[in-house]
CSV table of C-alpha atoms in Angstrom, one decimal:
chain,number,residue,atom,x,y,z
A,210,UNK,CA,0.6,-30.3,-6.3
A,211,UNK,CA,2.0,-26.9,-7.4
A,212,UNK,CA,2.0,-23.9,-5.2
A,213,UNK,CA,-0.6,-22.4,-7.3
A,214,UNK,CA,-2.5,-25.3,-6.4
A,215,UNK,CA,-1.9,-25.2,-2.5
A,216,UNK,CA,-2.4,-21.8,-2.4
A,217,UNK,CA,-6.3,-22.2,-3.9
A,218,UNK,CA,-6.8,-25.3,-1.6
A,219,UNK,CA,-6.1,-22.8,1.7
A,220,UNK,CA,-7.6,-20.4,0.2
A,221,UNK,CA,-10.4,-22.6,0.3
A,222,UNK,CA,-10.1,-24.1,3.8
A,223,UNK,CA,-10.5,-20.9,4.8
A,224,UNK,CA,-6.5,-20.2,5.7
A,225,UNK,CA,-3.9,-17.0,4.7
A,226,UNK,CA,-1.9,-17.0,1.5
A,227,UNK,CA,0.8,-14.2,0.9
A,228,UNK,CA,1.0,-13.1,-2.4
A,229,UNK,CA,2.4,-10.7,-5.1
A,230,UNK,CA,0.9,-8.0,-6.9
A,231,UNK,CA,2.8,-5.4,-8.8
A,232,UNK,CA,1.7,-2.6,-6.2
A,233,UNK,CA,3.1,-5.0,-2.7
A,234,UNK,CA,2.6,-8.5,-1.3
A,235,UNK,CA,-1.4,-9.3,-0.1
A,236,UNK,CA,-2.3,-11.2,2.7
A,237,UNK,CA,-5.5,-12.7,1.3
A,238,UNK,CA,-8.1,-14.9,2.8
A,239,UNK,CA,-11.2,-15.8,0.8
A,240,UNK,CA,-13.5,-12.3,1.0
A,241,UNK,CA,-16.7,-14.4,0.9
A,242,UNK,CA,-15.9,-16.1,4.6
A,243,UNK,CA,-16.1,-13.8,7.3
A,244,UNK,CA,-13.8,-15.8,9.7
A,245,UNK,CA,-11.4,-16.1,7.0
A,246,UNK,CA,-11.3,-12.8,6.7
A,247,UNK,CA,-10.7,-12.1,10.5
A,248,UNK,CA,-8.2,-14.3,10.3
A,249,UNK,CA,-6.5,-11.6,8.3
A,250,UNK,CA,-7.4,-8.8,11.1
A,251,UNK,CA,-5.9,-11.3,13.5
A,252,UNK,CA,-2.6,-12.3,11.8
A,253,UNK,CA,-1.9,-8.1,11.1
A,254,UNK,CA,-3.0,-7.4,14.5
A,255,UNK,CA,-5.4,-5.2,12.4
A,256,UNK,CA,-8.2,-3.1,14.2
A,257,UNK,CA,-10.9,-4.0,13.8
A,258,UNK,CA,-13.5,-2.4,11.3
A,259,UNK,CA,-10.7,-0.9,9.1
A,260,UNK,CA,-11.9,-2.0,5.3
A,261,UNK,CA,-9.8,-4.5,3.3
A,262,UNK,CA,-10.1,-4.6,-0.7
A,263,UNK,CA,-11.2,-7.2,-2.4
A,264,UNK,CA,-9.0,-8.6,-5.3
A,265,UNK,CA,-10.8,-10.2,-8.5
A,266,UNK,CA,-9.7,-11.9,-11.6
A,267,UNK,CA,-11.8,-10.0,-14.2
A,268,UNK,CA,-14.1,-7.0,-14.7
A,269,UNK,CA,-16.7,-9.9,-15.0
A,270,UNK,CA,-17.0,-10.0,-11.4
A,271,UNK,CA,-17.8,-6.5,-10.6
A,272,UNK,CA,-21.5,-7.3,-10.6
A,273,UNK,CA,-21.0,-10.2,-7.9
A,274,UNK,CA,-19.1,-6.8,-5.5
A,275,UNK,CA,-20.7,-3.9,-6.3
A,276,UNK,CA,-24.1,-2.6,-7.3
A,277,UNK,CA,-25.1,0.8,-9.2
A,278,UNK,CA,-21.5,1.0,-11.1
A,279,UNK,CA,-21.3,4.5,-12.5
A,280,UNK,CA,-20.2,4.7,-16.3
A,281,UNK,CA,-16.9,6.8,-14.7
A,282,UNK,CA,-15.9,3.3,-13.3
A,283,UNK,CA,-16.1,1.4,-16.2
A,284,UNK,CA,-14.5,4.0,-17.7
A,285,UNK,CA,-11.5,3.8,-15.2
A,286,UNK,CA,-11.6,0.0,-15.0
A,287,UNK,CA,-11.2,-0.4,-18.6
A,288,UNK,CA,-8.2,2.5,-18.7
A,289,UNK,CA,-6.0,1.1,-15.8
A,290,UNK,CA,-7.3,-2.6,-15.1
A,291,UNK,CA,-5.3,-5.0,-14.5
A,292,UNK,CA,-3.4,-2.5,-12.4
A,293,UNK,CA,-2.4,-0.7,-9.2
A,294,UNK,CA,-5.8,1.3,-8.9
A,295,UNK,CA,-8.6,0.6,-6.5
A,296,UNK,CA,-12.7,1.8,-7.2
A,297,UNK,CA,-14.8,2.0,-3.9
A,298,UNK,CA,-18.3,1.5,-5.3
A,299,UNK,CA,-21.3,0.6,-3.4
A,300,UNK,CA,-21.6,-3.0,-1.7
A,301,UNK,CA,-23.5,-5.2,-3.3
A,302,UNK,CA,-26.3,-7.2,-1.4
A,303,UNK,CA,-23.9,-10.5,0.4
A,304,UNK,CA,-20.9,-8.8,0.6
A,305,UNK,CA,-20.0,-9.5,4.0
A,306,UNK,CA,-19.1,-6.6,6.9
A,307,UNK,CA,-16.2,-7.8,7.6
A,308,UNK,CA,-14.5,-6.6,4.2
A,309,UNK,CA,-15.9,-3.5,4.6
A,310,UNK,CA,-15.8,-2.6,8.0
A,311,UNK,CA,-19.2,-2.2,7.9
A,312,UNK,CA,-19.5,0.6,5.5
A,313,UNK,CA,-22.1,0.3,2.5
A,314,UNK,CA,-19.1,1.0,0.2
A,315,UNK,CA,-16.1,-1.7,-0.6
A,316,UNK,CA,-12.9,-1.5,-2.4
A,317,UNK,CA,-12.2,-3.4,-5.5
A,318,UNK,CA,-9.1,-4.1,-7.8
A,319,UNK,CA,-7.6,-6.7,-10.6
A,320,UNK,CA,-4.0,-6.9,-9.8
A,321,UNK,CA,-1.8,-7.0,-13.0
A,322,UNK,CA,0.8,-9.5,-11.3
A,323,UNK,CA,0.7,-12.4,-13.4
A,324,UNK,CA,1.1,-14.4,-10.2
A,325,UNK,CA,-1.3,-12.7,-8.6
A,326,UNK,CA,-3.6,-13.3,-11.7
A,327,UNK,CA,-3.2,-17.1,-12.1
A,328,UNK,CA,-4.3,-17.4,-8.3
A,329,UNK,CA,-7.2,-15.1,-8.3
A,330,UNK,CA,-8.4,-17.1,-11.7
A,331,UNK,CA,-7.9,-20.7,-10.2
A,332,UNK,CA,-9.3,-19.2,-7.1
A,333,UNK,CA,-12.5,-18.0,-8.8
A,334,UNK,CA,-13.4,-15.5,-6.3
A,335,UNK,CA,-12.8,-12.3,-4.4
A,336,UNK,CA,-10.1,-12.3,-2.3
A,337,UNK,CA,-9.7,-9.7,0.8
A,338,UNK,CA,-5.8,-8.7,0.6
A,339,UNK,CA,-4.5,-5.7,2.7
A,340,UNK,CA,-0.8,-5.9,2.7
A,341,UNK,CA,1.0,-8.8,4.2
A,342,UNK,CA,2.6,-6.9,6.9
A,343,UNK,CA,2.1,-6.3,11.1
A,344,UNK,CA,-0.5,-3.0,10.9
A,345,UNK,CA,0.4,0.3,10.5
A,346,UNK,CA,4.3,-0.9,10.1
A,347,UNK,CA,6.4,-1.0,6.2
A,348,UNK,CA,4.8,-2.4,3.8
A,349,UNK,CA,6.4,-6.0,1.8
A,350,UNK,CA,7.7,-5.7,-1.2
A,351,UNK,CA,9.0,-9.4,-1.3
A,352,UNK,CA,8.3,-12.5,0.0
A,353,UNK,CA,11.4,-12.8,2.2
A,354,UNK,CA,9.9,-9.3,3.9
A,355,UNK,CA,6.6,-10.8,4.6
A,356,UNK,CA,8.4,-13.9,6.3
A,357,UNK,CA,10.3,-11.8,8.5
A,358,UNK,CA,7.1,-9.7,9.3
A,359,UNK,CA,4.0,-12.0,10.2
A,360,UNK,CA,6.3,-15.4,9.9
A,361,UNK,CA,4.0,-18.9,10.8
A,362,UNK,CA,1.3,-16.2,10.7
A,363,UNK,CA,0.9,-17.2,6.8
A,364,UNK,CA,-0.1,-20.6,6.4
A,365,UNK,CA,1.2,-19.7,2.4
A,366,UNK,CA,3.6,-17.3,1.3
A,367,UNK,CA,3.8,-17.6,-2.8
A,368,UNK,CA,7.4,-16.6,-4.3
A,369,UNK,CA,6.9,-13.7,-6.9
A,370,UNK,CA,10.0,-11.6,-6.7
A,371,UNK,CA,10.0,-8.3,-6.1
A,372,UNK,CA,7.0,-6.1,-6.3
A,373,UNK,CA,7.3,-3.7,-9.8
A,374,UNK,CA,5.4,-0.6,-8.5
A,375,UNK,CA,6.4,-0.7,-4.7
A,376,UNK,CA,3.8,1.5,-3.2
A,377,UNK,CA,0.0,0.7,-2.4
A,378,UNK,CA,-2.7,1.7,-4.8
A,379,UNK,CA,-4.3,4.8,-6.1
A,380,UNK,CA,-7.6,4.5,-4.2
A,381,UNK,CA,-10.5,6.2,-6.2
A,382,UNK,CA,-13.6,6.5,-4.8
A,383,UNK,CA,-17.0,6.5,-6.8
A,384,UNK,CA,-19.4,5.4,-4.4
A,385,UNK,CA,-21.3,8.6,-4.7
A,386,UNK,CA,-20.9,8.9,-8.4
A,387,UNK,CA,-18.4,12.0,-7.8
A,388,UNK,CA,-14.8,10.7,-8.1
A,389,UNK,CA,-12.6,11.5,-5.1
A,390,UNK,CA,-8.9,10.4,-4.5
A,391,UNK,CA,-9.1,8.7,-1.3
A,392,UNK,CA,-5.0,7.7,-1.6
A,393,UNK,CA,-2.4,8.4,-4.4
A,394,UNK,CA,-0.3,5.9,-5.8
A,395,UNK,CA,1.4,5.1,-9.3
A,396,UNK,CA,-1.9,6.0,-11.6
A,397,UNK,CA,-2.0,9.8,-10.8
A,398,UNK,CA,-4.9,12.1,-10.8
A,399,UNK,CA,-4.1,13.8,-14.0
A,400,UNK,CA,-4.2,10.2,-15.6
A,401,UNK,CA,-7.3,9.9,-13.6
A,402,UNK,CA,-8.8,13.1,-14.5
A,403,UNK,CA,-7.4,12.6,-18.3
A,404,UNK,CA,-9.7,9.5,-19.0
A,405,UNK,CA,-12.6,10.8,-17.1
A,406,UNK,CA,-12.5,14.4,-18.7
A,407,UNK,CA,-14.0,15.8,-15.3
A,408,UNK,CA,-11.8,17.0,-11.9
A,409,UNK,CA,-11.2,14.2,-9.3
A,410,UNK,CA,-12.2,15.4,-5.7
A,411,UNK,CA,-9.8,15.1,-2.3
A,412,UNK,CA,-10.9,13.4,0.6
A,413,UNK,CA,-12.7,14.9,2.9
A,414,UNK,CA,-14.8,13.3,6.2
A,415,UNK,CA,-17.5,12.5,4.5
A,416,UNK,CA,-15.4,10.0,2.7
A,417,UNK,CA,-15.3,6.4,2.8
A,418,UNK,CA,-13.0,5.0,5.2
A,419,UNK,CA,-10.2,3.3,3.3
A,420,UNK,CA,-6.9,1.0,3.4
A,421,UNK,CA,-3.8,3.0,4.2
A,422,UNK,CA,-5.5,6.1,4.6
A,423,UNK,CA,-5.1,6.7,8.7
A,424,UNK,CA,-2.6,9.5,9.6
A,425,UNK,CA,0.3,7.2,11.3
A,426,UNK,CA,1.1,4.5,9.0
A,427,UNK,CA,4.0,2.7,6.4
A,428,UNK,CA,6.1,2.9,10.2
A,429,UNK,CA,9.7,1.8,11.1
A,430,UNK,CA,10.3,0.6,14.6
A,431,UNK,CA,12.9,3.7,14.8
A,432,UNK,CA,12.3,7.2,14.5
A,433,UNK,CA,11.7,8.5,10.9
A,434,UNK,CA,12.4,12.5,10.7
A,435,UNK,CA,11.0,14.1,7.2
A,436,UNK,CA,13.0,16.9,6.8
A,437,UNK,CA,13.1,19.6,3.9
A,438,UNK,CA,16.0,19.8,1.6
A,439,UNK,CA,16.9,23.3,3.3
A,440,UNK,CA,17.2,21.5,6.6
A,441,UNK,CA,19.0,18.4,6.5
A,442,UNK,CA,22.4,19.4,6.6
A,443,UNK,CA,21.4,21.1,10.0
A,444,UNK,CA,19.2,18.2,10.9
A,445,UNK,CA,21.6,15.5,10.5
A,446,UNK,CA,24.5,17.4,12.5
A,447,UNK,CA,21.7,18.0,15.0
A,448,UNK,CA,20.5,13.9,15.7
A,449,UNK,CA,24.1,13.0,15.2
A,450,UNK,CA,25.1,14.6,18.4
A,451,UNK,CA,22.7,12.0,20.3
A,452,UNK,CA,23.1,8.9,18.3
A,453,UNK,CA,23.7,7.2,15.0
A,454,UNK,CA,22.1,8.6,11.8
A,455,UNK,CA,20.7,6.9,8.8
A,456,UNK,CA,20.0,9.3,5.8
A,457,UNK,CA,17.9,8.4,2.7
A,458,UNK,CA,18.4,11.4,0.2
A,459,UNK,CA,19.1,11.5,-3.4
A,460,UNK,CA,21.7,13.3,-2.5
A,461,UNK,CA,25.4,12.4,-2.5
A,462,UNK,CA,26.6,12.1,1.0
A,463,UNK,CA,28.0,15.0,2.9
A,464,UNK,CA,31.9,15.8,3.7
A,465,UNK,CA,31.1,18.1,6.0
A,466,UNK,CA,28.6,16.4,8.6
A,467,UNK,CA,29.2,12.7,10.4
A,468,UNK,CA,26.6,10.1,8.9
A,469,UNK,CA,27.0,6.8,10.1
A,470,UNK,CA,24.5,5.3,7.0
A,471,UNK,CA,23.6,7.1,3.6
A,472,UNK,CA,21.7,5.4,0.7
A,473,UNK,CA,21.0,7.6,-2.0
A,474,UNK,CA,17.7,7.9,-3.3
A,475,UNK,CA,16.8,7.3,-7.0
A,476,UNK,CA,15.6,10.8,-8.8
A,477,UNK,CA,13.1,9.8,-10.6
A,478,UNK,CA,9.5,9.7,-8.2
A,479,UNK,CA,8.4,6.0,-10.1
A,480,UNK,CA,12.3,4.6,-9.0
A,481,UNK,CA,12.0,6.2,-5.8
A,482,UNK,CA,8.7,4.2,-5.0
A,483,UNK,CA,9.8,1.3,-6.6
A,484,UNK,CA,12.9,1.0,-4.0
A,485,UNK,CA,11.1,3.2,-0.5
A,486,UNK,CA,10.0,0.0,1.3
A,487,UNK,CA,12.9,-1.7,1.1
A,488,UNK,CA,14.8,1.1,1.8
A,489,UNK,CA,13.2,1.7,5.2
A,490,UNK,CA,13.5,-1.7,5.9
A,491,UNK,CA,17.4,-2.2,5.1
A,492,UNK,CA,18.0,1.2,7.3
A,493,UNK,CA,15.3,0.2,10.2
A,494,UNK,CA,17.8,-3.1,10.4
A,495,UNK,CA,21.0,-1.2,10.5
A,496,UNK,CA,22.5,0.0,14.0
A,497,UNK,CA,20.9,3.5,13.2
A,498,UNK,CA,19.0,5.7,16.2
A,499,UNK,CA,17.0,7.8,14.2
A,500,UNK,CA,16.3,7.6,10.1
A,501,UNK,CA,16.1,11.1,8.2
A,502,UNK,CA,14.8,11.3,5.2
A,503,UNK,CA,15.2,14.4,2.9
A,504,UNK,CA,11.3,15.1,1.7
A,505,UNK,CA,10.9,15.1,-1.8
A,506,UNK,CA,9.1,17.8,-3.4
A,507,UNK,CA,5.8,18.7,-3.7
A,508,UNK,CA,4.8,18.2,-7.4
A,509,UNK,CA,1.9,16.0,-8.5
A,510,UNK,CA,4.3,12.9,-9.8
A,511,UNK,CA,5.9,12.8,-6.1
A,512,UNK,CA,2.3,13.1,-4.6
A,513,UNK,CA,2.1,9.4,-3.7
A,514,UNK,CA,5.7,9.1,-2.4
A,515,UNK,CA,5.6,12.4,-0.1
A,516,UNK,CA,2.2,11.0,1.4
A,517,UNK,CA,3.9,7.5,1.9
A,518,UNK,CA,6.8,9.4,3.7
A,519,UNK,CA,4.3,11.9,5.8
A,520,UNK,CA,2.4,8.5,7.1
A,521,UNK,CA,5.5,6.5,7.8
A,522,UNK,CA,7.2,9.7,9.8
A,523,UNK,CA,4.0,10.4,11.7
A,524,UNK,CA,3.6,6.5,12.7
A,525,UNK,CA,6.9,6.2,13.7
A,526,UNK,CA,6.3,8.6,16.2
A,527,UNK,CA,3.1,7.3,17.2
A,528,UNK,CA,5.2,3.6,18.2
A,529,UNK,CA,8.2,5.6,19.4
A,530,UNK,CA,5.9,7.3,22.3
């Protein structure tokens, strides 16, 4: 039996299976079996009621999830499927509560991992996949990271090297008919607003609730300071007078100001997101008190970085206290 194989039969049996997608690794569980899909809320020590999305093999399926597509969906599915972009349409009638934390909307993608492909297509149907990590902490962006996070937790962890995008998906939501950027990620809104030939909305409370939206979130176990470029010098002599520093910049390390740990960031914003996770990860293992991060700017291609950063400084804060 191959691994593809195994991971269909627990899939099946109602068990986890850690996967790749191009965006980061899933934990998925069959989106059709609600205690399946608890299991999921269980393993990440998830809250309950938070919305998972549901991962398909083809645009086939869409009728099977969601009811009442708009035409602006198609039109999205057809520009960036298979890819790192989520639609939150309206439920269709059977979709279970547990997927969608009880909302009449749910969350739907086609990953573009071939991996990630083959399974969903031997699977045959939705599967629920939120990312295969402990809630509200880094996001995997390789197998060996989801085995260190949730461990015998997984009863399948499937090999697919590292992930090609690095951050979560762009999160559209079209439930009302009115597109609204629920979470930025590689696909940005001008692409978004470039096939659609109409403005994309913000969200706003009347949104959906949606994966990887809350205010703390993407955390290290240590402190994570964003700091502005015109601050960091000061900042980092600052911590460094209480303990050991980590700095993640794309600058070039200092001469005049003691850092224990620097890793330069890459300069381009699809390089930077390609490497943040497992930059995080690699500086929340080192012997470092407190991580500082230099904030990158504000421009539209950094959009889905800086929010990535803002979550991950705000929850690391939130488990700090």
């Amino acid at each position: 039996m191959t691994a593809l194989d195994e991971a269909v039969r627990v899939l099946r049996a109602g068990g986890l299976v850690a996967f790749p997608t191009e965006t980061v690794y899933g934990l998925g569980a069959d989106a059709s079996n609600p205690e399946a899909v608890k299991g999921i809320f269980a393993a990440k020590g998830r809250p309950a009621g938070h919305p998972l999305i549901v991962h398909l093999a083809s645009e086939d399926q869409l009728s099977s999830w969601a009811r009442d597509t708009p035409p602006s969906a198609l039109q999205l599915a057809r520009a960036f499927w298979p890819g790192p972009m989520t639609l939150i349409l309206k439920r269709a009638q059977g979709v279970i509560d547990e997927v969608t934390g009880g909302q009449n909307s749910v969350g739907l993608r086609i990953p573009s991992h071939p991996m990630a492909r083959d399974l969903l297509a031997a699977f045959g149907g939705g599967v629920a996949a939120p990312s295969a990590n402990r809630f509200g902490r880094i996001s995997p962006t390789t197998a060996e990271h989801v085995r260190t996070e949730l461990g015998d937790r997984v009863d399948l962890i499937l090999d697919g090297g590292a992930c090609d995008v690095g951050i979560e998906s762009t999160i559209v939501d079209l439930s009302s008919g009115v597109p609204v950027l629920l979470r930025p990620g590689h696909i940005s809104i001008r692409q978004l607003e470039s096939v659609l030939g109409q403005p994309v909305g913000r969200a706003s409370q009347a949104s959906p609730r949606a994966s990887g939206t809350l205010e703390a979130h993407y955390a290290p176990s240590k402190p994570l300071l964003l700091v502005e470029p015109a601050r960091l010098k000061a900042t980092i002599a600052e911590q460094s007078r209480a303990g050991v520093v980590a700095v993640l910049s794309p600058q070039s390390p200092f001469t005049d100001v003691v850092v224990a740990i620097w890793r330069q960031a890459p300069a381009s914003s699809e390089d930077y997101a390609h490497d943040l996770y497992a930059a995080l990860r690699e500086l929340d293992a080192s012997a470092c008190t407190t991580i500082i991060v230099e904030a990158p700017p504000e421009s539209g291609q950094w959009m889905a970085v800086r929010d990535r950063l803002q979550r991950s400084a705000a929850g690391s804060q939130t488990h700090a206290t």
